[in-house]
mmCIF file of C-alpha atoms in Angstrom:
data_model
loop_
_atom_site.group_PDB
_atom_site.id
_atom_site.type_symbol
_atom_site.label_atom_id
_atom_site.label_comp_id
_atom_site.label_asym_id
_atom_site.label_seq_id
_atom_site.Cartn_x
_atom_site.Cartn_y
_atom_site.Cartn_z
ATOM 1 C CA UNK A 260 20.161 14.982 14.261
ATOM 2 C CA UNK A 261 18.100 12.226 15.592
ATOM 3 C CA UNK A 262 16.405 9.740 13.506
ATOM 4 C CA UNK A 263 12.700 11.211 14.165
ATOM 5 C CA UNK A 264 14.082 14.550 13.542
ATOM 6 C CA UNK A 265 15.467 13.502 10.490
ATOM 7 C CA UNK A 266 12.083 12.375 9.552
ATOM 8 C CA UNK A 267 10.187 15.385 10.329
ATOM 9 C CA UNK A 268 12.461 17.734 8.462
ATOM 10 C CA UNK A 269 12.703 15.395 5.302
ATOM 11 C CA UNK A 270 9.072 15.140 5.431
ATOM 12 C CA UNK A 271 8.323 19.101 5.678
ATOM 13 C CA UNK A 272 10.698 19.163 2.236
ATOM 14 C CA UNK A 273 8.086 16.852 0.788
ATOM 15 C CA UNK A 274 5.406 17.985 1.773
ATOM 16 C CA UNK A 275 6.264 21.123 0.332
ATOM 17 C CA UNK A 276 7.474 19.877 -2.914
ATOM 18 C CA UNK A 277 4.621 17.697 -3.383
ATOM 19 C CA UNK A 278 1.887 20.035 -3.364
ATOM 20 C CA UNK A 279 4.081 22.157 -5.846
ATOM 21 C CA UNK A 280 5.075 19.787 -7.974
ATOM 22 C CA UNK A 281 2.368 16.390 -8.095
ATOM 23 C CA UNK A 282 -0.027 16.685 -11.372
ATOM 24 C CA UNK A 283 -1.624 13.681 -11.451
ATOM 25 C CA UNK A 284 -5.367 12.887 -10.985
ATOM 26 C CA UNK A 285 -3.962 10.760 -8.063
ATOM 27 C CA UNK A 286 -2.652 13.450 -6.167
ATOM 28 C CA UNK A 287 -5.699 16.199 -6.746
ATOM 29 C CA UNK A 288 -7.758 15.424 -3.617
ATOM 30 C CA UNK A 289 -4.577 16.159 -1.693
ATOM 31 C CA UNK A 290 -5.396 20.150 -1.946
ATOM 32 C CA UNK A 291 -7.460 20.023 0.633
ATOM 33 C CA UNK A 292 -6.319 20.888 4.068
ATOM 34 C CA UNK A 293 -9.178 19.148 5.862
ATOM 35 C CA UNK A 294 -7.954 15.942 3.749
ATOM 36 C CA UNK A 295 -3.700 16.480 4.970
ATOM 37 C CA UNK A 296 -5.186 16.942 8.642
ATOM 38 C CA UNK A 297 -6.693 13.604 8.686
ATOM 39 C CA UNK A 298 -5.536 9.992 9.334
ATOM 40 C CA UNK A 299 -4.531 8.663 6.207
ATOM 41 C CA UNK A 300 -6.231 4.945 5.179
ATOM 42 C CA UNK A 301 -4.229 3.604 2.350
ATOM 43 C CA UNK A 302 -6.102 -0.046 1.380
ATOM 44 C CA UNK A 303 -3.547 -2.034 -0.524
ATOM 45 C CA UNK A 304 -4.638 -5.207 -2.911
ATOM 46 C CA UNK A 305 -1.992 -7.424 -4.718
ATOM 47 C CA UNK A 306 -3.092 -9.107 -7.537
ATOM 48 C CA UNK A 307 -3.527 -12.386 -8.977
ATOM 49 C CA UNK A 308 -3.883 -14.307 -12.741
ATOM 50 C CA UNK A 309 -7.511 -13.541 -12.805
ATOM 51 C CA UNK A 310 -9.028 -10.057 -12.874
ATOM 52 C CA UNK A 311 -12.708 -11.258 -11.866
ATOM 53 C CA UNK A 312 -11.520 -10.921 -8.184
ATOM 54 C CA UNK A 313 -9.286 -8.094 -8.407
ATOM 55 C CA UNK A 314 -12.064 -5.924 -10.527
ATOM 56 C CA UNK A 315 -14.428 -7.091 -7.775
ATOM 57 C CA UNK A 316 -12.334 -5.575 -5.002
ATOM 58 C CA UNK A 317 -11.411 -2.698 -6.651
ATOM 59 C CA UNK A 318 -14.775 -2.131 -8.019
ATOM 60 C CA UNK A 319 -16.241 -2.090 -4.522
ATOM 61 C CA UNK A 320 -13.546 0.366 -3.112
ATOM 62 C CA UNK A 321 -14.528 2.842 -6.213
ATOM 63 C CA UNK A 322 -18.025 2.218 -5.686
ATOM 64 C CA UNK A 323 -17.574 3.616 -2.121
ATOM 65 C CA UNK A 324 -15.699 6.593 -3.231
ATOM 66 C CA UNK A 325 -11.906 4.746 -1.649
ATOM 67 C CA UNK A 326 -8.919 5.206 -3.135
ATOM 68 C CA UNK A 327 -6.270 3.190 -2.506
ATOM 69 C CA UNK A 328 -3.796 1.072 -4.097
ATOM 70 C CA UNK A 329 -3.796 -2.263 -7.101
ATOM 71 C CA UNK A 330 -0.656 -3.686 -6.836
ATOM 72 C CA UNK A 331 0.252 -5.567 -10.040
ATOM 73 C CA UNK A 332 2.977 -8.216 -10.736
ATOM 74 C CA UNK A 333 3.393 -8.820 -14.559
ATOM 75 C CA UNK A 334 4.166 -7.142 -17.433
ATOM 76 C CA UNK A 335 2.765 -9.583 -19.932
ATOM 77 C CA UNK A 336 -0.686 -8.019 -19.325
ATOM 78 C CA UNK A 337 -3.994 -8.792 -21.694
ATOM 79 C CA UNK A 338 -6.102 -6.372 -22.969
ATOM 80 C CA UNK A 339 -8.839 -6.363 -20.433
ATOM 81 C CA UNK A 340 -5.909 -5.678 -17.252
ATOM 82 C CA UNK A 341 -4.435 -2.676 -19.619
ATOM 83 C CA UNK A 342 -7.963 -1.324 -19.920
ATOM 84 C CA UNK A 343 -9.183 -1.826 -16.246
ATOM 85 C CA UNK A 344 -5.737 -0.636 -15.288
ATOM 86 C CA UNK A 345 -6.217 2.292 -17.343
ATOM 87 C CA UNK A 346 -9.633 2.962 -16.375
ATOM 88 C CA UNK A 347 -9.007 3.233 -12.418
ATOM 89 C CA UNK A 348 -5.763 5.144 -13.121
ATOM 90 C CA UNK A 349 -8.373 7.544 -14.270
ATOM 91 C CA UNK A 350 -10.702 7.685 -11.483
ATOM 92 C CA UNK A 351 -7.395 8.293 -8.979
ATOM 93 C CA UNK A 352 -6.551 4.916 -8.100
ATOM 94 C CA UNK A 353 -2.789 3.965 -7.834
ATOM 95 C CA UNK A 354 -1.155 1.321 -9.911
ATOM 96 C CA UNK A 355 2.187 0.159 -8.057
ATOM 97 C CA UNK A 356 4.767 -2.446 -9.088
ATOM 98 C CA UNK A 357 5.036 -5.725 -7.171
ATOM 99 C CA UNK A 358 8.076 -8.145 -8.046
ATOM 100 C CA UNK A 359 6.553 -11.557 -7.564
ATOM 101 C CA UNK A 360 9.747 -12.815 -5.646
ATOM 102 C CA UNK A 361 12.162 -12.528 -2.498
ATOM 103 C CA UNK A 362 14.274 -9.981 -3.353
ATOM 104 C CA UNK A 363 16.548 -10.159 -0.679
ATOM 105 C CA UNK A 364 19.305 -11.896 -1.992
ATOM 106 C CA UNK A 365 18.992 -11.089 -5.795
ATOM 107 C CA UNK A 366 21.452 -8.211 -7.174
ATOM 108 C CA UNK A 367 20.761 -5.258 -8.425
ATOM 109 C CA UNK A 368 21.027 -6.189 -12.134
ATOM 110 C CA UNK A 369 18.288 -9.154 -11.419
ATOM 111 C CA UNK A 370 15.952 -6.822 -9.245
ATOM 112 C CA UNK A 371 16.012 -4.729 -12.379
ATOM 113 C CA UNK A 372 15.548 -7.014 -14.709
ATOM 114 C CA UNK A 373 12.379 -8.202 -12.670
ATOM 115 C CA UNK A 374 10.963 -4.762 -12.328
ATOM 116 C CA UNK A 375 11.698 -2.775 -14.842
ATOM 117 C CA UNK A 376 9.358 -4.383 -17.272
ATOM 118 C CA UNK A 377 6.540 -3.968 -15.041
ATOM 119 C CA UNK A 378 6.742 -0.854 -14.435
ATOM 120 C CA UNK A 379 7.387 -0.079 -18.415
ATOM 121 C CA UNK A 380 3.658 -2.590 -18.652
ATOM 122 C CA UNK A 381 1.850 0.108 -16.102
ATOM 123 C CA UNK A 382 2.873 2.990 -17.633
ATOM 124 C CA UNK A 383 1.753 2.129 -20.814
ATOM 125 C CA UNK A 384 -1.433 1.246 -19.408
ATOM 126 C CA UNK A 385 -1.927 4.181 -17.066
ATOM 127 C CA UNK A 386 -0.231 7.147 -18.923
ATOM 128 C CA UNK A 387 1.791 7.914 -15.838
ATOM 129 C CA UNK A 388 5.219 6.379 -14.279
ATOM 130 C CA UNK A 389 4.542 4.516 -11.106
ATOM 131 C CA UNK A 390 5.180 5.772 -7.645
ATOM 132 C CA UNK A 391 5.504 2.143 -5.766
ATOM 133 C CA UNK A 392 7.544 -0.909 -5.611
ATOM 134 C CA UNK A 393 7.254 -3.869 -3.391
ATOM 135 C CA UNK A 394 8.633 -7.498 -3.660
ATOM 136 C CA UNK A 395 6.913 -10.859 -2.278
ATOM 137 C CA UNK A 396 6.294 -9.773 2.030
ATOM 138 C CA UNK A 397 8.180 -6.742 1.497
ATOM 139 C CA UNK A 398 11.437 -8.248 1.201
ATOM 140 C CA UNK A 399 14.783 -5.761 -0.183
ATOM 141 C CA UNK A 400 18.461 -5.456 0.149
ATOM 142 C CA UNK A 401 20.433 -2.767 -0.190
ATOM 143 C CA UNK A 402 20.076 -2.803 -4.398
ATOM 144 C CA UNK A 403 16.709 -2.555 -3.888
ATOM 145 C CA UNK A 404 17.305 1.245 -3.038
ATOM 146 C CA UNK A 405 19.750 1.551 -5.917
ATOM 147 C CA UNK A 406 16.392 -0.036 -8.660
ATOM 148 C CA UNK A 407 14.320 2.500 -6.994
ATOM 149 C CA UNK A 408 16.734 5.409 -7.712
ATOM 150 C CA UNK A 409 16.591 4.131 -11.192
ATOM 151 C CA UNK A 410 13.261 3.395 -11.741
ATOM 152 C CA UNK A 411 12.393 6.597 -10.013
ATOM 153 C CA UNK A 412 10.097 5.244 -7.540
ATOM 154 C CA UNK A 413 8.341 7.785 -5.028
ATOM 155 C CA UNK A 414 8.617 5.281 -2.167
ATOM 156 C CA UNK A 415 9.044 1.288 -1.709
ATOM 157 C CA UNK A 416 7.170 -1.210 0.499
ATOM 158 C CA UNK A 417 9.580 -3.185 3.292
ATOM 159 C CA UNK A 418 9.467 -4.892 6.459
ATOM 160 C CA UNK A 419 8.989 -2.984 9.509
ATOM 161 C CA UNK A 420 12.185 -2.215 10.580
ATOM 162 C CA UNK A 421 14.232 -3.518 7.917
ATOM 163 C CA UNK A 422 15.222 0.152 6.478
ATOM 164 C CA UNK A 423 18.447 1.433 7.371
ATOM 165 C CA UNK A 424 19.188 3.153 10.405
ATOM 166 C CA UNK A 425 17.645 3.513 13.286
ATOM 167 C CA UNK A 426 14.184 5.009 13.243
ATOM 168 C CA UNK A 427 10.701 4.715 14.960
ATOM 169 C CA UNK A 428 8.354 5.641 12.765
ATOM 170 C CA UNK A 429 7.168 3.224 9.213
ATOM 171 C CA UNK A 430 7.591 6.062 7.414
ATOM 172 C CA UNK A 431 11.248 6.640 6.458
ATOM 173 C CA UNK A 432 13.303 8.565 4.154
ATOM 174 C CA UNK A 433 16.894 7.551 3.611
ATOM 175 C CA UNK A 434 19.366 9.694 3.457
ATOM 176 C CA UNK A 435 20.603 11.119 -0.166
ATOM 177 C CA UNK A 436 17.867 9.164 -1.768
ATOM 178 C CA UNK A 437 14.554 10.863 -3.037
ATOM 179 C CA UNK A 438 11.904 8.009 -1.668
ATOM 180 C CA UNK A 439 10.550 7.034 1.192
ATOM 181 C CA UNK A 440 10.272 3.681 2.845
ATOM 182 C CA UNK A 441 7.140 1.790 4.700
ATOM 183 C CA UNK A 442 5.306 -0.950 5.472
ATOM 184 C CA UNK A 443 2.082 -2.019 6.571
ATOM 185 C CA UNK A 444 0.465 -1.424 9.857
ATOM 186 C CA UNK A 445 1.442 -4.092 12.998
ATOM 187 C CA UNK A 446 -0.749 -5.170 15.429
ATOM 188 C CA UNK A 447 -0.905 -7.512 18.169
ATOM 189 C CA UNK A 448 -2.721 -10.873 17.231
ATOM 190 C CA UNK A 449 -4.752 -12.148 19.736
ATOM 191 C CA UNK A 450 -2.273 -14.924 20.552
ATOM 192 C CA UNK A 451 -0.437 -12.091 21.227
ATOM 193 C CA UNK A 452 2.242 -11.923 18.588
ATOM 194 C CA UNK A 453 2.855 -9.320 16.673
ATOM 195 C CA UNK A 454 2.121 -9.482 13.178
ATOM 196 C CA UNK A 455 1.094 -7.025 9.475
ATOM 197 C CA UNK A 456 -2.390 -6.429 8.927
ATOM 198 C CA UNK A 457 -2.556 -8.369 5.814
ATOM 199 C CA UNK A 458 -5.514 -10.919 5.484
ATOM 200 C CA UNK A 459 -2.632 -13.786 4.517
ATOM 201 C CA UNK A 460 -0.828 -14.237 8.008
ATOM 202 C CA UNK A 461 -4.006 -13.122 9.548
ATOM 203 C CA UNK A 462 -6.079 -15.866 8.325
ATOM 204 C CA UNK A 463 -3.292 -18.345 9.977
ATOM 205 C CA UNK A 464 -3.715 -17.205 12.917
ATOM 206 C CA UNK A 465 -7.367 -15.921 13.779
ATOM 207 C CA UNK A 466 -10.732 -16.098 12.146
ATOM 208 C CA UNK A 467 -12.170 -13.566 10.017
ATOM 209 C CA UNK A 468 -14.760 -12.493 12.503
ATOM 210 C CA UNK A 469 -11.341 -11.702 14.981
ATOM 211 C CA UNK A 470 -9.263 -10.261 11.923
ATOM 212 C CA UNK A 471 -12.608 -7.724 11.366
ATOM 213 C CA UNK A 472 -12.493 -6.590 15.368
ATOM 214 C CA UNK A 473 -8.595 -6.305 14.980
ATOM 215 C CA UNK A 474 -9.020 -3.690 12.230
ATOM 216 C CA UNK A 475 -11.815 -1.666 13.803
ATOM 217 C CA UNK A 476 -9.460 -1.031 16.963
ATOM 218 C CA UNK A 477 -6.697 -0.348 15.339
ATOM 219 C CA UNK A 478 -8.602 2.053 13.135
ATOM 220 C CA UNK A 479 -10.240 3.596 16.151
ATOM 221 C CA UNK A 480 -6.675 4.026 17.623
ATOM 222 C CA UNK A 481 -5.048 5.222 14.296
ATOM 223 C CA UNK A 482 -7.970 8.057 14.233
ATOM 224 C CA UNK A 483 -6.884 8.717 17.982
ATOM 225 C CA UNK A 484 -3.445 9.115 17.817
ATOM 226 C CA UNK A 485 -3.404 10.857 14.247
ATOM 227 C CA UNK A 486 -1.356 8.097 12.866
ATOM 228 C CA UNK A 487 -1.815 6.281 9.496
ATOM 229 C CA UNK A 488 -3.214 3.173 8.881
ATOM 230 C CA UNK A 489 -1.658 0.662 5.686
ATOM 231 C CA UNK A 490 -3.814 -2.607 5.334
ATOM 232 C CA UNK A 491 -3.044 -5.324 2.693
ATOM 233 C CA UNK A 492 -5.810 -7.657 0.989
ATOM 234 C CA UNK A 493 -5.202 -10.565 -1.647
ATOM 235 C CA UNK A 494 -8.731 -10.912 -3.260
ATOM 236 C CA UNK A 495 -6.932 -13.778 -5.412
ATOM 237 C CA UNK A 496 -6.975 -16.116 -2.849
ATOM 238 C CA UNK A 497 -7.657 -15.442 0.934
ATOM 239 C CA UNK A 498 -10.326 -12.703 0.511
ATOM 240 C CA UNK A 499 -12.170 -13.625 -2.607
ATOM 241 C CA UNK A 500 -14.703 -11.944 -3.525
ATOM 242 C CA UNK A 501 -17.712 -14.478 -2.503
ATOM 243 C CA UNK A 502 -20.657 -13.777 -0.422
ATOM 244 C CA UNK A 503 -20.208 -17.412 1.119
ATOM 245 C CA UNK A 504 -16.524 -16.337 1.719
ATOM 246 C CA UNK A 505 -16.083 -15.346 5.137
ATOM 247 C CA UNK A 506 -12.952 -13.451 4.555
ATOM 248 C CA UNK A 507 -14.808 -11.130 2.377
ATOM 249 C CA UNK A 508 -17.873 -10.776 4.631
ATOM 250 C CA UNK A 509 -14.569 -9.487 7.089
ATOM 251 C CA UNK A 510 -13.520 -6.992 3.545
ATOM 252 C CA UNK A 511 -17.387 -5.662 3.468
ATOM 253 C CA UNK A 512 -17.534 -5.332 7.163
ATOM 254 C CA UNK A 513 -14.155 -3.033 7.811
ATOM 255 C CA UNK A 514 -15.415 -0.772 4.819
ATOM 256 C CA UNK A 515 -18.643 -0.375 5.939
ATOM 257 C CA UNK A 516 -16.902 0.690 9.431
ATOM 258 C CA UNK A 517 -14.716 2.683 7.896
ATOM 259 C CA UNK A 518 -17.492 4.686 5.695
ATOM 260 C CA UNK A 519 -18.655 4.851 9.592
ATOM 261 C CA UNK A 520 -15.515 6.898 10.011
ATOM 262 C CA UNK A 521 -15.560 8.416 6.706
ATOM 263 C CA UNK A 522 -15.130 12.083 8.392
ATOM 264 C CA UNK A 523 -12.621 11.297 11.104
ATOM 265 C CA UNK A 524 -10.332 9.668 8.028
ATOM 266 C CA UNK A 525 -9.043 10.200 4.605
ATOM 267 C CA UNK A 526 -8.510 6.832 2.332
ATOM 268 C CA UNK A 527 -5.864 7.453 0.163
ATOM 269 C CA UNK A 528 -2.957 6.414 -1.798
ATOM 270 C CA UNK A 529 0.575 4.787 -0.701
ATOM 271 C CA UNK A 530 1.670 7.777 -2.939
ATOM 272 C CA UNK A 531 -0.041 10.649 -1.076
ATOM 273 C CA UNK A 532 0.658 9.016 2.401
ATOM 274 C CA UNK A 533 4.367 9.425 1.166
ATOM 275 C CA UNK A 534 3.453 13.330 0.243
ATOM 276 C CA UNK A 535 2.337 14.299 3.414
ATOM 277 C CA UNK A 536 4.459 11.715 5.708
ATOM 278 C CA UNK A 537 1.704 11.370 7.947
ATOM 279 C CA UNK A 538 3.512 8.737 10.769
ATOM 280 C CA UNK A 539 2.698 5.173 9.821
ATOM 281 C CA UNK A 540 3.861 3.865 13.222
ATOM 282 C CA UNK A 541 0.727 2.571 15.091
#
């Protein structure tokens, strides 16, 4: 069997399973079968030391009715993260678990020892055991699979075309393992290159007022073509949350193009775009 065929049946299992088996307030919009039939959005912020910007990112997204993924790196969390982290957990936002380093050349028995008590931090916080792990620019090796067998991750974040095997789609499920791999949406730059839609590469090599036109095409082509769209914003540092901030103006400009969209899309989590393997490769 064929790589995308491999994909297609694994992802008919899930499918299947998922709306069977998923009980969390993150999954419940997912019974819909105008919502499955749509393009998933899944908006992904990483976190910083402050929650000011992150709650101000967030904040907006929930404001607009968004879901989408918070990304969070430590376990030694203060009592105003665990309660915001609680709080969106509860309105259907997903909490994932990002190990703040290159993984790629760390064992298994140090990529557990970084992740683990994260994810043991987000649970507390959130009630529920989290679906997603990611390192620092989706780095792995092959003990990354093995921590995400143990941890019991739904699906972890990697380079495009780093999984193993051959395969054409972002969306991958390895064989005898019960996650699924992806990454985030490329694009061509307009030097160009090819490169993630993720504000930090972006902003070194086009302007915010480019990176904004960037995401509105591939959005209009993602809605075309039926395939999923995975963006990644750092409101910590290049996309703060500041009027004055031009990077943000480009935050507040996709999302009021993308409310533009709002019935030719469905913004969701990395977890339900995992659920209903909606192809990723655009």
């Amino acid at each position: 069997m064929n790589s995308r065929n491999l994909v297609s049946a694994t992802v008919a299992v899930v499918v299947a399973l998922g709306l069977c088996l998923l009980d969390s307030p993150v999954a419940a919009p997912v019974a819909t079968a105008a919502a499955a039939a749509e393009p998933i959005v899944n908006i992904q912020v990483s976190d910083g030391e402050e929650l000011g910007p992150v709650r101000a990112m967030v904040d907006e997204l929930v404001r607009r009715g968004l879901r989408a993924t918070l990304w969070v790196s430590r376990s030694d969390l203060t009592p105003e993260w665990q309660a915001y982290l609680k709080e969106i957990a509860g309105k259907g936002y997903e909490v994932g678990v990002k190990v703040d380093a290159d993984i790629s050349k760390l064992s298994y028995e140090e990529q557990l020892s970084l992740a683990q008590p994260i994810a043991g931090a987000v649970a507390a916080c959130t009630g529920k055991r989290p679906k997603g792990f990611r390192a620092t620019s989706f780095t792995w090796n092959d003990a990354s699979v093995d921590v995400a067998d143990e941890l019991g991750f739904m699906y972890f974040m990697a380079s495009v075309g780093s999984a193993p095997g051959e395969f054409d789609s972002i969306l991958y499920f390895p064989p005898k393992h019960g996650f699924g791999v992806f990454g985030v949406t490329r694009a061509l730059y307009p030097d160009g290159a090819s490169g993630i839609l993720c504000d930090v590469p972006a902003s070194k090599r086009m302007n915010s007022k480019e990176y904004l036109g960037l995401l509105c095409r591939v959005l209009d082509d993602c809605i075309a073509t039926g395939k999923a769209l995975v963006i990644e914003w750092h409101p910590a540092s290049v996309t703060k949350p500041d009027p004055g901030n031009p990077w943000w103006q480009a935050f507040i400009g996709f999302l009021d193009y993308l409310e533009s969209r709002r019935g030719d899309v469905w913004c969701a989590t990395g977890e339900d775009l995992v659920v209903f393997g909606t192809a990723c490769d655009c």
